[in-house]
Amino acid sequence: MTALEALRVPAELSARVPAEQRGAGRDDVRLLVSRGQEVSHHAFRELPGQLRAGDVLVVNTSPTLPAAVNGRVGGARVVVHFSTRGEDGRWAVELRRPDGTGTTVPRRGGPAGAVVRLPGGSRLVLEEPLSGAGPLGPTMGARLWWARVSVEVPGLLRRYGRPIRYGYTERDQPLSAYRTVFAVDSPDGSGSAEMPSAARPFTTGLVTALVSRGVQFAPLTLHTGVASAEAHEPPYPERFAVPRATAWLVNAARAGGGKVIAVGTTAVRALESSAGPDGVVRAAAGWTDLVVTPQRGVRAVDGLLTGLHEPEASHLLMLEAVAGRAALQCGYAEALRHRYLWHEFGDVHLLLPDSEHDTPNC
């Protein structure tokens, strides 16, 4: 067990409601800045002062879907989490059991052929676990299943869906609370089962302030599927697209000495999936099964703006690849010491390269 895995996050440090319900607005969260092992504390609205003209923020424009829908299997109530649409029109889904408090707990997957009755007279049929062939690969086992749905899922979600909610949150929130300022609706109704939450604290005013400072924004898309809050599984393949203009912006920034900072782990995964061994980013689209680890390293990303993750979460391997283990351990120790808030409605961590005179202060 590493020092980071040994950290324990007290339950009271889970952000239970959005920042605007705790304070003045979305950007009313704290910003922990790690430059190597040198840590400083800021308000998120002070982000422009941490960046320089010529830096690029890479943002995920995927909109969050109301991906949770009530259903029944026989006489049992279930909640269906719609995760990812496959190329053949099927959907990867997770069935969970309501816990009586508005959230859900894990449920054994399957069996094949099980029929889930959905609102409005529609239904889905479970066909096979995601351990078979296909773009999502062999890792999800019995938790996620391929299913055929009798109606168009985007319309079903618009009418009957709600955002996926986990047990550490206090109550249901409207879909608007789970969409970022960068979200762009897809013509086919595609989106993310879970919010690309690192971008949540951005407001139009803050974006304007960053642009005025000379910081550029480079959009890409990665549609996230459902995570497992219990199992901390590695990410499975997801659909992404990196436009030609974004590739050009990133390459130009690196050539000019600017930093490329991914806003969220989803942006890292998409951008690194389009970067060659030479570090040059090229336009790309499709499915990515890339898992960024310290052994693989990063090629196009210099820094990362992200939320605070549980010590066991697989995302921490990506953070370690960007910043190094020592910086990560230092930052998380400081976050606990200063009682930062965790999860999608919580505070934010900016991981940057070492400063010239990196002095550990943790």
mmCIF file of C-alpha atoms in Angstrom:
data_model
loop_
_atom_site.group_PDB
_atom_site.id
_atom_site.type_symbol
_atom_site.label_atom_id
_atom_site.label_comp_id
_atom_site.label_asym_id
_atom_site.label_seq_id
_atom_site.Cartn_x
_atom_site.Cartn_y
_atom_site.Cartn_z
ATOM 1 C CA MET A 1 0.000 0.000 0.000
ATOM 2 C CA THR A 2 1.343 3.411 -0.986
ATOM 3 C CA ALA A 3 1.198 6.470 1.256
ATOM 4 C CA LEU A 4 -1.555 7.850 -0.977
ATOM 5 C CA GLU A 5 -3.668 4.698 -0.729
ATOM 6 C CA ALA A 6 -3.288 4.830 3.051
ATOM 7 C CA LEU A 7 -5.005 8.236 3.178
ATOM 8 C CA ARG A 8 -8.600 8.149 4.359
ATOM 9 C CA VAL A 9 -11.111 10.795 3.343
ATOM 10 C CA PRO A 10 -13.630 11.527 6.124
ATOM 11 C CA ALA A 11 -17.261 11.311 5.016
ATOM 12 C CA GLU A 12 -17.853 14.933 6.015
ATOM 13 C CA LEU A 13 -15.428 16.047 3.274
ATOM 14 C CA SER A 14 -17.774 14.809 0.535
ATOM 15 C CA ALA A 15 -19.436 17.764 -1.203
ATOM 16 C CA ARG A 16 -23.118 16.972 -0.749
ATOM 17 C CA VAL A 17 -24.643 19.819 -2.792
ATOM 18 C CA PRO A 18 -23.410 22.044 -5.647
ATOM 19 C CA ALA A 19 -21.183 24.996 -4.800
ATOM 20 C CA GLU A 20 -23.860 27.539 -5.714
ATOM 21 C CA GLN A 21 -26.041 26.077 -2.953
ATOM 22 C CA ARG A 22 -23.193 26.486 -0.462
ATOM 23 C CA GLY A 23 -21.965 29.931 -1.512
ATOM 24 C CA ALA A 24 -22.023 32.580 -4.190
ATOM 25 C CA GLY A 25 -21.735 30.597 -7.416
ATOM 26 C CA ARG A 26 -20.152 27.729 -9.323
ATOM 27 C CA ASP A 27 -16.719 29.261 -9.010
ATOM 28 C CA ASP A 28 -17.151 29.545 -5.242
ATOM 29 C CA VAL A 29 -14.903 26.534 -4.646
ATOM 30 C CA ARG A 30 -11.305 26.299 -3.572
ATOM 31 C CA LEU A 31 -8.340 25.694 -5.839
ATOM 32 C CA LEU A 32 -5.359 23.689 -4.629
ATOM 33 C CA VAL A 33 -2.312 24.348 -6.813
ATOM 34 C CA SER A 34 0.564 21.871 -6.905
ATOM 35 C CA ARG A 35 3.754 22.920 -8.695
ATOM 36 C CA GLY A 36 5.708 19.783 -8.064
ATOM 37 C CA GLN A 37 5.767 19.468 -4.271
ATOM 38 C CA GLU A 38 5.146 23.188 -3.744
ATOM 39 C CA VAL A 39 1.504 23.650 -2.756
ATOM 40 C CA SER A 40 -0.557 26.834 -2.518
ATOM 41 C CA HIS A 41 -4.206 27.565 -1.743
ATOM 42 C CA HIS A 42 -6.534 29.796 -3.749
ATOM 43 C CA ALA A 43 -10.118 30.508 -4.699
ATOM 44 C CA PHE A 44 -11.043 28.989 -8.061
ATOM 45 C CA ARG A 45 -11.808 32.429 -9.488
ATOM 46 C CA GLU A 46 -8.072 33.172 -9.041
ATOM 47 C CA LEU A 47 -7.217 30.612 -11.740
ATOM 48 C CA PRO A 48 -6.217 33.279 -14.316
ATOM 49 C CA GLY A 49 -3.381 34.336 -12.030
ATOM 50 C CA GLN A 50 -1.966 30.788 -12.100
ATOM 51 C CA LEU A 51 -1.690 30.657 -15.902
ATOM 52 C CA ARG A 52 0.170 32.631 -18.546
ATOM 53 C CA ALA A 53 -0.572 33.983 -22.003
ATOM 54 C CA GLY A 54 0.030 31.184 -24.484
ATOM 55 C CA ASP A 55 -1.207 28.429 -22.168
ATOM 56 C CA VAL A 56 -4.035 26.241 -23.482
ATOM 57 C CA LEU A 57 -6.876 24.718 -21.481
ATOM 58 C CA VAL A 58 -8.218 21.578 -23.165
ATOM 59 C CA VAL A 59 -11.918 21.148 -22.330
ATOM 60 C CA ASN A 60 -14.444 18.355 -22.859
ATOM 61 C CA THR A 61 -17.647 19.563 -24.527
ATOM 62 C CA SER A 62 -19.668 16.397 -23.870
ATOM 63 C CA PRO A 63 -23.066 17.200 -22.312
ATOM 64 C CA THR A 64 -24.270 15.224 -19.304
ATOM 65 C CA LEU A 65 -27.275 12.983 -19.951
ATOM 66 C CA PRO A 66 -30.163 12.295 -17.552
ATOM 67 C CA ALA A 67 -28.917 8.719 -17.656
ATOM 68 C CA ALA A 68 -30.809 7.141 -14.720
ATOM 69 C CA VAL A 69 -34.267 5.680 -15.404
ATOM 70 C CA ASN A 70 -36.561 3.691 -13.107
ATOM 71 C CA GLY A 71 -37.585 0.214 -14.200
ATOM 72 C CA ARG A 72 -38.808 -3.175 -13.038
ATOM 73 C CA VAL A 73 -37.497 -6.692 -13.482
ATOM 74 C CA GLY A 74 -40.420 -8.935 -12.638
ATOM 75 C CA GLY A 75 -41.760 -7.449 -9.417
ATOM 76 C CA ALA A 76 -38.456 -5.899 -8.345
ATOM 77 C CA ARG A 77 -37.697 -2.215 -8.712
ATOM 78 C CA VAL A 78 -34.404 -1.329 -10.403
ATOM 79 C CA VAL A 79 -32.678 1.815 -11.642
ATOM 80 C CA VAL A 80 -31.094 1.563 -15.074
ATOM 81 C CA HIS A 81 -27.935 3.584 -15.660
ATOM 82 C CA PHE A 82 -27.503 4.057 -19.411
ATOM 83 C CA SER A 83 -23.759 4.173 -20.004
ATOM 84 C CA THR A 84 -22.633 4.004 -23.626
ATOM 85 C CA ARG A 85 -24.217 3.438 -27.034
ATOM 86 C CA GLY A 86 -22.462 0.801 -29.098
ATOM 87 C CA GLU A 87 -21.891 0.886 -32.832
ATOM 88 C CA ASP A 88 -24.648 -1.714 -33.353
ATOM 89 C CA GLY A 89 -27.315 0.369 -31.599
ATOM 90 C CA ARG A 90 -27.220 -1.532 -28.334
ATOM 91 C CA TRP A 91 -26.562 0.254 -25.060
ATOM 92 C CA ALA A 92 -24.214 -0.695 -22.265
ATOM 93 C CA VAL A 93 -26.297 -0.468 -19.096
ATOM 94 C CA GLU A 94 -25.896 -1.068 -15.394
ATOM 95 C CA LEU A 95 -28.839 -2.216 -13.299
ATOM 96 C CA ARG A 96 -28.784 -1.054 -9.689
ATOM 97 C CA ARG A 97 -31.118 -1.468 -6.739
ATOM 98 C CA PRO A 98 -32.831 1.546 -5.118
ATOM 99 C CA ASP A 99 -31.754 1.959 -1.504
ATOM 100 C CA GLY A 100 -34.832 3.837 -0.325
ATOM 101 C CA THR A 101 -33.045 7.172 0.115
ATOM 102 C CA GLY A 102 -33.012 8.322 -3.509
ATOM 103 C CA THR A 103 -29.688 6.678 -4.409
ATOM 104 C CA THR A 104 -28.764 3.121 -5.396
ATOM 105 C CA VAL A 105 -26.592 0.187 -4.392
ATOM 106 C CA PRO A 106 -24.952 -2.481 -6.575
ATOM 107 C CA ARG A 107 -27.024 -5.336 -7.930
ATOM 108 C CA ARG A 108 -25.876 -8.594 -9.482
ATOM 109 C CA GLY A 109 -25.860 -8.217 -13.260
ATOM 110 C CA GLY A 110 -27.980 -10.178 -15.702
ATOM 111 C CA PRO A 111 -29.228 -12.733 -16.358
ATOM 112 C CA ALA A 112 -29.142 -12.852 -20.146
ATOM 113 C CA GLY A 113 -32.629 -12.502 -21.514
ATOM 114 C CA ALA A 114 -33.919 -10.545 -18.513
ATOM 115 C CA VAL A 115 -36.544 -7.993 -19.512
ATOM 116 C CA VAL A 116 -36.608 -4.592 -17.819
ATOM 117 C CA ARG A 117 -39.906 -2.748 -18.078
ATOM 118 C CA LEU A 118 -39.339 0.984 -18.536
ATOM 119 C CA PRO A 119 -41.665 4.008 -18.308
ATOM 120 C CA GLY A 120 -44.042 4.707 -21.167
ATOM 121 C CA GLY A 121 -44.433 1.032 -22.060
ATOM 122 C CA SER A 122 -40.902 0.597 -23.396
ATOM 123 C CA ARG A 123 -38.504 -2.135 -22.351
ATOM 124 C CA LEU A 124 -34.952 -3.328 -22.625
ATOM 125 C CA VAL A 125 -33.586 -6.844 -22.858
ATOM 126 C CA LEU A 126 -30.208 -7.785 -21.405
ATOM 127 C CA GLU A 127 -28.205 -9.739 -23.982
ATOM 128 C CA GLU A 128 -24.658 -10.324 -22.741
ATOM 129 C CA PRO A 129 -22.149 -8.939 -20.254
ATOM 130 C CA LEU A 130 -19.430 -6.662 -21.537
ATOM 131 C CA SER A 131 -16.934 -9.486 -21.236
ATOM 132 C CA GLY A 132 -17.605 -10.497 -24.818
ATOM 133 C CA ALA A 133 -16.153 -9.083 -28.009
ATOM 134 C CA GLY A 134 -16.825 -5.463 -28.841
ATOM 135 C CA PRO A 135 -15.400 -1.989 -28.370
ATOM 136 C CA LEU A 136 -15.860 -1.940 -24.589
ATOM 137 C CA GLY A 137 -13.618 -4.954 -24.042
ATOM 138 C CA PRO A 138 -13.360 -7.614 -21.349
ATOM 139 C CA THR A 139 -12.977 -5.753 -18.067
ATOM 140 C CA MET A 140 -16.476 -4.911 -16.884
ATOM 141 C CA GLY A 141 -17.706 -8.460 -16.284
ATOM 142 C CA ALA A 142 -21.208 -8.778 -14.872
ATOM 143 C CA ARG A 143 -21.701 -5.149 -13.810
ATOM 144 C CA LEU A 144 -22.350 -3.700 -17.261
ATOM 145 C CA TRP A 145 -24.418 -5.509 -19.891
ATOM 146 C CA TRP A 146 -25.249 -4.944 -23.530
ATOM 147 C CA ALA A 147 -28.976 -4.399 -23.909
ATOM 148 C CA ARG A 148 -31.478 -3.864 -26.712
ATOM 149 C CA VAL A 149 -33.929 -1.067 -26.048
ATOM 150 C CA SER A 150 -37.344 -0.910 -27.719
ATOM 151 C CA VAL A 151 -37.275 2.885 -28.187
ATOM 152 C CA GLU A 152 -34.740 5.552 -29.041
ATOM 153 C CA VAL A 153 -32.783 6.046 -25.826
ATOM 154 C CA PRO A 154 -32.099 9.830 -26.102
ATOM 155 C CA GLY A 155 -35.850 10.473 -26.236
ATOM 156 C CA LEU A 156 -36.453 8.086 -23.343
ATOM 157 C CA LEU A 157 -33.865 9.892 -21.232
ATOM 158 C CA ARG A 158 -35.226 13.332 -22.069
ATOM 159 C CA ARG A 159 -38.703 12.292 -20.964
ATOM 160 C CA TYR A 160 -38.053 10.011 -18.009
ATOM 161 C CA GLY A 161 -34.384 10.256 -17.052
ATOM 162 C CA ARG A 162 -32.579 12.068 -14.278
ATOM 163 C CA PRO A 163 -28.878 12.566 -13.542
ATOM 164 C CA ILE A 164 -27.050 9.667 -11.934
ATOM 165 C CA ARG A 165 -26.705 10.360 -8.238
ATOM 166 C CA TYR A 166 -24.415 8.736 -5.701
ATOM 167 C CA GLY A 167 -24.903 8.186 -2.006
ATOM 168 C CA TYR A 168 -22.635 10.993 -0.803
ATOM 169 C CA THR A 169 -24.943 13.643 -2.310
ATOM 170 C CA GLU A 170 -27.773 15.093 -0.261
ATOM 171 C CA ARG A 171 -30.636 15.150 -2.760
ATOM 172 C CA ASP A 172 -31.555 15.054 -6.427
ATOM 173 C CA GLN A 173 -30.412 18.011 -8.494
ATOM 174 C CA PRO A 174 -31.706 19.295 -11.864
ATOM 175 C CA LEU A 175 -29.812 18.301 -14.973
ATOM 176 C CA SER A 176 -28.502 21.871 -15.251
ATOM 177 C CA ALA A 177 -26.447 21.282 -12.088
ATOM 178 C CA TYR A 178 -24.573 18.508 -13.913
ATOM 179 C CA ARG A 179 -23.788 20.382 -17.129
ATOM 180 C CA THR A 180 -20.673 22.458 -17.620
ATOM 181 C CA VAL A 181 -20.387 25.814 -19.345
ATOM 182 C CA PHE A 182 -18.569 24.027 -22.209
ATOM 183 C CA ALA A 183 -21.302 21.438 -22.916
ATOM 184 C CA VAL A 184 -22.525 21.248 -26.520
ATOM 185 C CA ASP A 185 -25.550 19.110 -27.365
ATOM 186 C CA SER A 186 -24.852 16.370 -29.913
ATOM 187 C CA PRO A 187 -27.152 16.047 -32.949
ATOM 188 C CA ASP A 188 -27.637 12.335 -32.223
ATOM 189 C CA GLY A 189 -28.337 12.828 -28.526
ATOM 190 C CA SER A 190 -25.014 11.373 -27.392
ATOM 191 C CA GLY A 191 -23.422 12.547 -24.191
ATOM 192 C CA SER A 192 -21.863 11.491 -20.930
ATOM 193 C CA ALA A 193 -23.505 9.288 -18.334
ATOM 194 C CA GLU A 194 -21.543 11.219 -15.713
ATOM 195 C CA MET A 195 -20.520 14.863 -15.759
ATOM 196 C CA PRO A 196 -16.997 15.833 -16.876
ATOM 197 C CA SER A 197 -16.885 17.484 -13.477
ATOM 198 C CA ALA A 198 -13.478 19.196 -13.486
ATOM 199 C CA ALA A 199 -14.983 21.910 -15.704
ATOM 200 C CA ARG A 200 -17.991 22.485 -13.486
ATOM 201 C CA PRO A 201 -16.593 25.535 -11.600
ATOM 202 C CA PHE A 202 -16.011 27.517 -14.815
ATOM 203 C CA THR A 203 -18.394 30.395 -15.492
ATOM 204 C CA THR A 204 -18.718 32.598 -18.571
ATOM 205 C CA GLY A 205 -17.144 35.445 -16.612
ATOM 206 C CA LEU A 206 -14.133 33.355 -15.667
ATOM 207 C CA VAL A 207 -13.717 32.108 -19.235
ATOM 208 C CA THR A 208 -13.739 35.739 -20.394
ATOM 209 C CA ALA A 209 -11.087 36.653 -17.818
ATOM 210 C CA LEU A 210 -8.862 33.784 -18.961
ATOM 211 C CA VAL A 211 -9.221 34.700 -22.631
ATOM 212 C CA SER A 212 -8.440 38.326 -21.795
ATOM 213 C CA ARG A 213 -5.230 37.111 -20.166
ATOM 214 C CA GLY A 214 -4.216 35.289 -23.361
ATOM 215 C CA VAL A 215 -5.158 31.771 -22.276
ATOM 216 C CA GLN A 216 -6.742 29.775 -25.094
ATOM 217 C CA PHE A 217 -9.394 27.047 -24.970
ATOM 218 C CA ALA A 218 -9.164 23.912 -27.093
ATOM 219 C CA PRO A 219 -12.354 21.805 -27.230
ATOM 220 C CA LEU A 220 -12.603 18.062 -27.689
ATOM 221 C CA THR A 221 -15.223 15.462 -26.876
ATOM 222 C CA LEU A 222 -15.163 12.289 -24.815
ATOM 223 C CA HIS A 223 -18.454 10.713 -23.803
ATOM 224 C CA THR A 224 -17.947 9.170 -20.380
ATOM 225 C CA GLY A 225 -19.718 6.022 -19.273
ATOM 226 C CA VAL A 226 -20.789 5.097 -15.770
ATOM 227 C CA ALA A 227 -18.053 4.655 -13.215
ATOM 228 C CA SER A 228 -18.134 2.185 -10.365
ATOM 229 C CA ALA A 229 -18.051 4.117 -7.115
ATOM 230 C CA GLU A 230 -17.638 0.834 -5.257
ATOM 231 C CA ALA A 231 -15.068 -1.074 -7.325
ATOM 232 C CA HIS A 232 -12.795 1.740 -8.640
ATOM 233 C CA GLU A 233 -12.416 -0.100 -11.916
ATOM 234 C CA PRO A 234 -10.108 1.196 -14.638
ATOM 235 C CA PRO A 235 -11.864 3.149 -17.390
ATOM 236 C CA TYR A 236 -13.208 1.124 -20.286
ATOM 237 C CA PRO A 237 -13.255 2.226 -23.954
ATOM 238 C CA GLU A 238 -15.169 5.424 -24.645
ATOM 239 C CA ARG A 239 -16.057 7.385 -27.769
ATOM 240 C CA PHE A 240 -13.985 10.521 -28.404
ATOM 241 C CA ALA A 241 -13.163 13.144 -31.010
ATOM 242 C CA VAL A 242 -10.243 15.569 -31.214
ATOM 243 C CA PRO A 243 -10.852 18.219 -33.934
ATOM 244 C CA ARG A 244 -8.135 19.400 -36.283
ATOM 245 C CA ALA A 245 -8.274 22.926 -34.823
ATOM 246 C CA THR A 246 -7.645 21.587 -31.314
ATOM 247 C CA ALA A 247 -4.695 19.528 -32.504
ATOM 248 C CA TRP A 248 -3.258 22.648 -34.130
ATOM 249 C CA LEU A 249 -3.746 24.786 -31.007
ATOM 250 C CA VAL A 250 -2.080 22.213 -28.751
ATOM 251 C CA ASN A 251 0.887 21.702 -31.066
ATOM 252 C CA ALA A 252 1.334 25.470 -31.516
ATOM 253 C CA ALA A 253 1.239 26.066 -27.755
ATOM 254 C CA ARG A 254 3.877 23.440 -27.090
ATOM 255 C CA ALA A 255 6.068 24.799 -29.868
ATOM 256 C CA GLY A 256 5.739 28.309 -28.428
ATOM 257 C CA GLY A 257 6.572 27.349 -24.866
ATOM 258 C CA GLY A 258 3.029 27.409 -23.501
ATOM 259 C CA LYS A 259 1.610 24.775 -21.183
ATOM 260 C CA VAL A 260 -1.129 22.398 -22.284
ATOM 261 C CA ILE A 261 -3.446 21.846 -19.318
ATOM 262 C CA ALA A 262 -6.211 19.281 -19.542
ATOM 263 C CA VAL A 263 -9.436 20.125 -17.729
ATOM 264 C CA GLY A 264 -10.337 16.735 -16.318
ATOM 265 C CA THR A 265 -9.143 13.175 -16.752
ATOM 266 C CA THR A 266 -11.491 12.764 -19.730
ATOM 267 C CA ALA A 267 -9.619 15.494 -21.601
ATOM 268 C CA VAL A 268 -6.307 13.766 -20.808
ATOM 269 C CA ARG A 269 -7.570 10.455 -22.154
ATOM 270 C CA ALA A 270 -8.886 11.943 -25.385
ATOM 271 C CA LEU A 271 -5.862 14.149 -26.059
ATOM 272 C CA GLU A 272 -3.317 11.448 -25.262
ATOM 273 C CA SER A 273 -5.234 9.065 -27.525
ATOM 274 C CA SER A 274 -4.572 11.424 -30.426
ATOM 275 C CA ALA A 275 -0.891 12.070 -29.642
ATOM 276 C CA GLY A 276 1.809 10.078 -31.387
ATOM 277 C CA PRO A 277 5.020 8.831 -29.799
ATOM 278 C CA ASP A 278 6.597 12.105 -30.937
ATOM 279 C CA GLY A 279 4.104 14.081 -28.840
ATOM 280 C CA VAL A 280 2.440 15.597 -31.897
ATOM 281 C CA VAL A 281 -1.354 15.687 -31.634
ATOM 282 C CA ARG A 282 -3.357 14.807 -34.715
ATOM 283 C CA ALA A 283 -7.094 14.973 -35.354
ATOM 284 C CA ALA A 284 -8.685 11.686 -34.355
ATOM 285 C CA ALA A 285 -12.081 10.173 -33.596
ATOM 286 C CA GLY A 286 -13.499 6.809 -32.614
ATOM 287 C CA TRP A 287 -13.109 4.624 -29.543
ATOM 288 C CA THR A 288 -10.204 4.864 -27.143
ATOM 289 C CA ASP A 289 -9.140 2.106 -24.779
ATOM 290 C CA LEU A 290 -6.097 4.041 -23.546
ATOM 291 C CA VAL A 291 -5.380 3.813 -19.827
ATOM 292 C CA VAL A 292 -2.805 6.443 -18.836
ATOM 293 C CA THR A 293 -0.411 5.117 -16.199
ATOM 294 C CA PRO A 294 2.940 6.290 -14.818
ATOM 295 C CA GLN A 295 4.600 3.571 -16.907
ATOM 296 C CA ARG A 296 3.005 4.839 -20.108
ATOM 297 C CA GLY A 297 3.402 8.522 -19.190
ATOM 298 C CA VAL A 298 1.901 11.492 -21.019
ATOM 299 C CA ARG A 299 2.999 12.923 -24.360
ATOM 300 C CA ALA A 300 0.905 16.042 -24.968
ATOM 301 C CA VAL A 301 -0.298 17.130 -21.530
ATOM 302 C CA ASP A 302 1.794 19.355 -19.242
ATOM 303 C CA GLY A 303 -0.711 19.894 -16.448
ATOM 304 C CA LEU A 304 -4.118 18.834 -15.212
ATOM 305 C CA LEU A 305 -7.064 20.546 -13.550
ATOM 306 C CA THR A 306 -9.135 17.911 -11.788
ATOM 307 C CA GLY A 307 -11.321 17.159 -8.811
ATOM 308 C CA LEU A 308 -10.147 15.272 -5.758
ATOM 309 C CA HIS A 309 -10.357 11.506 -6.153
ATOM 310 C CA GLU A 310 -10.688 8.732 -3.599
ATOM 311 C CA PRO A 311 -7.277 7.263 -2.669
ATOM 312 C CA GLU A 312 -8.216 3.906 -4.262
ATOM 313 C CA ALA A 313 -9.494 5.406 -7.514
ATOM 314 C CA SER A 314 -7.860 4.262 -10.747
ATOM 315 C CA HIS A 315 -7.786 7.900 -11.934
ATOM 316 C CA LEU A 316 -4.893 8.520 -9.547
ATOM 317 C CA LEU A 317 -2.590 6.545 -11.854
ATOM 318 C CA MET A 318 -3.273 9.163 -14.516
ATOM 319 C CA LEU A 319 -2.613 11.985 -12.053
ATOM 320 C CA GLU A 320 0.653 10.336 -11.069
ATOM 321 C CA ALA A 321 1.612 10.086 -14.752
ATOM 322 C CA VAL A 322 1.120 13.843 -15.106
ATOM 323 C CA ALA A 323 2.599 15.114 -11.836
ATOM 324 C CA GLY A 324 4.601 12.317 -10.217
ATOM 325 C CA ARG A 325 3.862 10.392 -7.047
ATOM 326 C CA ALA A 326 5.642 12.765 -4.650
ATOM 327 C CA ALA A 327 3.669 15.787 -5.868
ATOM 328 C CA LEU A 328 0.423 13.859 -5.665
ATOM 329 C CA GLN A 329 1.057 12.650 -2.138
ATOM 330 C CA CYS A 330 1.999 16.157 -1.053
ATOM 331 C CA GLY A 331 -1.082 17.714 -2.640
ATOM 332 C CA TYR A 332 -3.506 15.200 -1.160
ATOM 333 C CA ALA A 333 -2.008 15.508 2.311
ATOM 334 C CA GLU A 334 -2.519 19.268 2.073
ATOM 335 C CA ALA A 335 -6.081 18.820 0.797
ATOM 336 C CA LEU A 336 -6.934 16.714 3.820
ATOM 337 C CA ARG A 337 -5.145 19.035 6.211
ATOM 338 C CA HIS A 338 -7.087 22.044 4.916
ATOM 339 C CA ARG A 339 -10.367 20.125 4.610
ATOM 340 C CA TYR A 340 -10.966 20.452 0.895
ATOM 341 C CA LEU A 341 -14.204 18.954 -0.425
ATOM 342 C CA TRP A 342 -14.243 15.830 -2.607
ATOM 343 C CA HIS A 343 -16.320 14.596 -5.570
ATOM 344 C CA GLU A 344 -18.094 16.302 -8.466
ATOM 345 C CA PHE A 345 -19.504 19.216 -6.444
ATOM 346 C CA GLY A 346 -16.267 19.725 -4.529
ATOM 347 C CA ASP A 347 -13.019 21.651 -4.779
ATOM 348 C CA VAL A 348 -10.443 21.500 -7.573
ATOM 349 C CA HIS A 349 -6.763 20.596 -7.866
ATOM 350 C CA LEU A 350 -4.417 22.145 -10.442
ATOM 351 C CA LEU A 351 -1.319 20.029 -11.084
ATOM 352 C CA LEU A 352 1.475 21.911 -12.854
ATOM 353 C CA PRO A 353 5.119 21.150 -13.659
ATOM 354 C CA ASP A 354 7.752 21.898 -11.003
ATOM 355 C CA SER A 355 8.573 25.549 -10.504
ATOM 356 C CA GLU A 356 12.165 26.598 -11.029
ATOM 357 C CA HIS A 357 12.793 26.615 -7.305
ATOM 358 C CA ASP A 358 10.532 23.809 -6.173
ATOM 359 C CA THR A 359 10.475 23.810 -2.384
ATOM 360 C CA PRO A 360 8.370 21.061 -0.789
ATOM 361 C CA ASN A 361 5.983 22.566 1.749
ATOM 362 C CA CYS A 362 3.960 19.571 2.796
#
